Coordinates of C-alpha atoms in Angstrom, one line a residue:
M1 CA 135.9 63.5 39.2
I2 CA 134.6 60.9 41.6
E3 CA 135.7 62.9 44.6
G4 CA 133.9 65.9 43.1
G5 CA 130.6 64.0 43.0
V6 CA 130.3 63.4 39.3
D7 CA 127.2 61.1 38.9
L8 CA 128.4 59.3 35.7
I9 CA 131.6 58.9 33.7
Q10 CA 131.8 58.4 30.0
L11 CA 135.0 57.0 28.5
R12 CA 135.3 58.8 25.1
A13 CA 138.6 58.2 23.3
K14 CA 138.1 59.0 19.6
K15 CA 141.8 58.8 18.7
Q16 CA 142.7 55.6 20.6
S17 CA 142.7 52.1 19.3
P18 CA 140.0 49.7 20.6
E19 CA 142.9 47.9 22.4
E20 CA 144.0 51.0 24.2
I21 CA 140.4 51.9 25.0
S22 CA 139.8 48.4 26.4
K23 CA 142.9 48.6 28.6
T24 CA 141.8 52.0 30.0
A25 CA 138.2 50.8 30.4
V26 CA 139.2 47.9 32.6
G27 CA 141.0 50.1 35.1
L28 CA 138.4 52.8 35.0
R29 CA 135.6 50.2 35.5
S30 CA 137.3 49.0 38.7
M31 CA 137.4 52.6 40.1
T32 CA 133.8 53.5 39.1
R33 CA 132.4 50.2 40.4
D34 CA 134.1 50.7 43.7
A35 CA 132.7 54.2 43.9
G36 CA 129.2 53.3 42.7
V37 CA 129.5 55.6 39.7
P38 CA 128.1 54.4 36.4
L39 CA 130.5 54.0 33.5
I40 CA 129.5 54.6 29.9
I41 CA 131.7 53.5 27.0
N42 CA 131.5 55.6 23.9
D43 CA 131.2 53.9 20.5
H44 CA 132.3 50.4 21.5
P45 CA 129.5 48.1 22.6
E46 CA 131.9 45.1 22.6
I47 CA 134.1 46.8 25.1
A48 CA 131.1 47.8 27.2
R49 CA 129.9 44.2 27.2
A50 CA 133.4 42.8 28.0
I51 CA 133.9 45.0 31.1
Q52 CA 130.3 45.0 32.1
A53 CA 129.9 48.8 31.8
D54 CA 126.7 50.3 32.8
G55 CA 126.1 51.8 29.4
V56 CA 127.3 52.5 25.9
H57 CA 126.9 55.7 23.9
V58 CA 126.6 55.9 20.1
G59 CA 126.4 58.8 17.6
Q60 CA 124.2 59.5 14.7
D61 CA 126.5 57.6 12.3
D62 CA 127.0 54.6 14.5
R63 CA 125.1 51.4 14.7
S64 CA 121.4 51.5 15.6
I65 CA 120.1 51.3 19.2
A66 CA 118.7 47.8 18.4
E67 CA 122.0 46.6 17.0
V68 CA 124.0 47.9 20.0
R69 CA 121.5 46.4 22.4
S70 CA 121.9 43.1 20.7
V71 CA 125.6 43.2 21.6
V72 CA 125.4 44.6 25.1
G73 CA 122.2 42.9 26.3
P74 CA 119.2 44.2 28.2
N75 CA 121.0 45.3 31.4
C76 CA 123.3 47.9 29.7
A77 CA 121.9 51.4 29.0
V78 CA 122.2 52.6 25.4
G79 CA 122.4 56.3 24.8
K80 CA 122.5 58.3 21.6
S81 CA 123.9 61.7 20.6
T82 CA 121.4 64.0 19.0
H83 CA 121.9 67.4 17.4
S84 CA 118.4 68.6 16.9
L85 CA 114.9 68.1 18.4
D86 CA 114.0 65.9 15.5
Q87 CA 116.9 63.6 16.1
A88 CA 116.1 63.5 19.8
I89 CA 112.5 62.4 19.0
R90 CA 113.8 59.7 16.6
A91 CA 116.3 58.5 19.2
F92 CA 113.4 58.2 21.7
Y93 CA 111.3 56.1 19.3
E94 CA 114.4 54.1 18.4
G95 CA 114.5 53.0 22.0
A96 CA 117.4 55.0 23.5
D97 CA 117.6 54.9 27.3
Y98 CA 118.9 58.4 27.4
I99 CA 119.9 61.2 25.0
G100 CA 122.9 63.5 24.6
F101 CA 121.6 66.8 23.2
G102 CA 123.9 69.3 21.7
P103 CA 126.3 70.8 21.1
I104 CA 124.6 73.6 23.0
F105 CA 127.6 75.9 22.4
P106 CA 130.7 75.6 20.1
T107 CA 133.0 72.9 21.3
P108 CA 136.3 71.3 20.1
T109 CA 134.8 67.9 20.7
K110 CA 132.2 68.5 18.0
P111 CA 133.9 70.9 15.5
D112 CA 131.7 69.9 12.6
Y113 CA 128.4 70.5 14.3
Q114 CA 126.4 73.8 14.4
P115 CA 125.5 74.6 18.1
V116 CA 121.9 74.1 18.8
G117 CA 121.7 76.9 21.4
L118 CA 119.3 77.2 24.3
K119 CA 115.9 77.5 22.6
E120 CA 115.1 73.8 22.2
I121 CA 116.3 72.6 25.7
Q122 CA 112.8 72.9 27.2
K123 CA 111.2 71.1 24.3
V124 CA 113.6 68.2 24.3
H125 CA 113.0 67.7 28.0
E126 CA 109.4 66.9 27.3
L127 CA 110.6 63.5 26.1
P128 CA 110.1 60.9 28.8
L129 CA 113.8 59.8 29.3
P130 CA 116.9 61.4 30.7
I131 CA 118.4 64.2 28.5
F132 CA 122.0 65.3 28.9
C133 CA 122.8 68.7 27.5
I134 CA 126.4 68.7 26.1
G135 CA 128.8 70.9 24.2
G136 CA 130.7 73.9 25.4
I137 CA 129.2 73.8 28.8
K138 CA 131.3 75.3 31.5
L139 CA 130.7 76.5 35.1
D140 CA 130.3 80.1 33.9
N141 CA 127.5 79.4 31.4
L142 CA 125.8 76.6 33.4
P143 CA 123.2 79.0 35.0
K144 CA 121.9 80.0 31.6
I145 CA 121.6 76.3 30.5
I146 CA 119.7 75.5 33.8
E147 CA 117.5 78.5 33.3
A148 CA 116.7 77.2 29.8
G149 CA 115.4 74.0 31.3
A150 CA 118.4 71.6 31.5
Q151 CA 118.2 69.0 34.2
R152 CA 121.5 67.1 33.4
V153 CA 124.7 68.2 31.7
A154 CA 127.8 66.6 30.4
I155 CA 130.9 68.6 30.9
V156 CA 134.2 67.7 29.2
S157 CA 136.9 70.4 28.8
G158 CA 135.7 72.6 31.6
L159 CA 136.0 69.8 34.0
L160 CA 139.2 68.2 32.6
Q161 CA 141.0 71.5 32.4
A162 CA 140.0 72.8 35.8
P163 CA 143.0 73.3 38.2
D164 CA 140.8 71.6 40.9
I165 CA 138.7 68.9 39.2
A166 CA 137.0 67.8 42.3
G167 CA 136.1 71.3 43.3
Y168 CA 134.8 72.1 39.9
G169 CA 132.7 69.0 40.0
R170 CA 131.3 70.0 43.4
S171 CA 130.5 73.5 42.1
V172 CA 128.6 72.1 39.1
K173 CA 126.7 69.6 41.3
H174 CA 125.7 72.5 43.6
L175 CA 124.3 74.5 40.8
L176 CA 122.3 71.5 39.4
N177 CA 121.0 70.6 42.9
R178 CA 119.8 74.2 43.4
R179 CA 117.9 73.9 40.2
S180 CA 116.1 70.7 41.3
Q181 CA 115.0 72.5 44.5
I182 CA 113.2 75.3 42.6

C-alpha cells in the first residue's frame, strides 16, 4: 500500500483481540512512520496512544470524541464514522478532526448499514473538515464518486484483494489527483 502511494493507513481489526491488534499496530507503526504515512487505529484509543499513532477512528456506538481525545491527547486526530448527513453534522459539532461518510455502496465491512448512495456527497463536503467517503468503493466506481463531489476515499476490499496492491493504489491516486486538477 505504501509503495502504491496510499496517503493514510487505518488498522481495522474487528475480530482480533486488543492484544493482537496492539502487536500488529507496533510493527505497522514502524513501517508507516519510516514512510511518512499517517497511521489511524480503529476503535482503540489506548492502543493509539501507546504506539503514538497519528489518529484514532471511532464509530457511532463507540465513546464520544471528547472521551477519546481525553485518552489520546491533543496531538492525535480523532475521526468518526457517519452514515447520514445528520450524523456528519453532529460529528463536526462534536469536534471530529475528520469524518468517514458511508457506506456509499453495499459492503461486507458494514453489512447492517443501508448504503447512503451518491446524492449527499456534495452536501457533506460543505463541512469544513476532511471527509472520507467509504463503503463499496472500487476502482471501477471511483469516477462516479469523484463526479458526485468526493475529495477523499477509503478503499478496503478493492485494494486488499487486488492482484497488484501497489498498482491499484497508484491508479486510485491518479484518478483522485485528476479530480483535484479540475
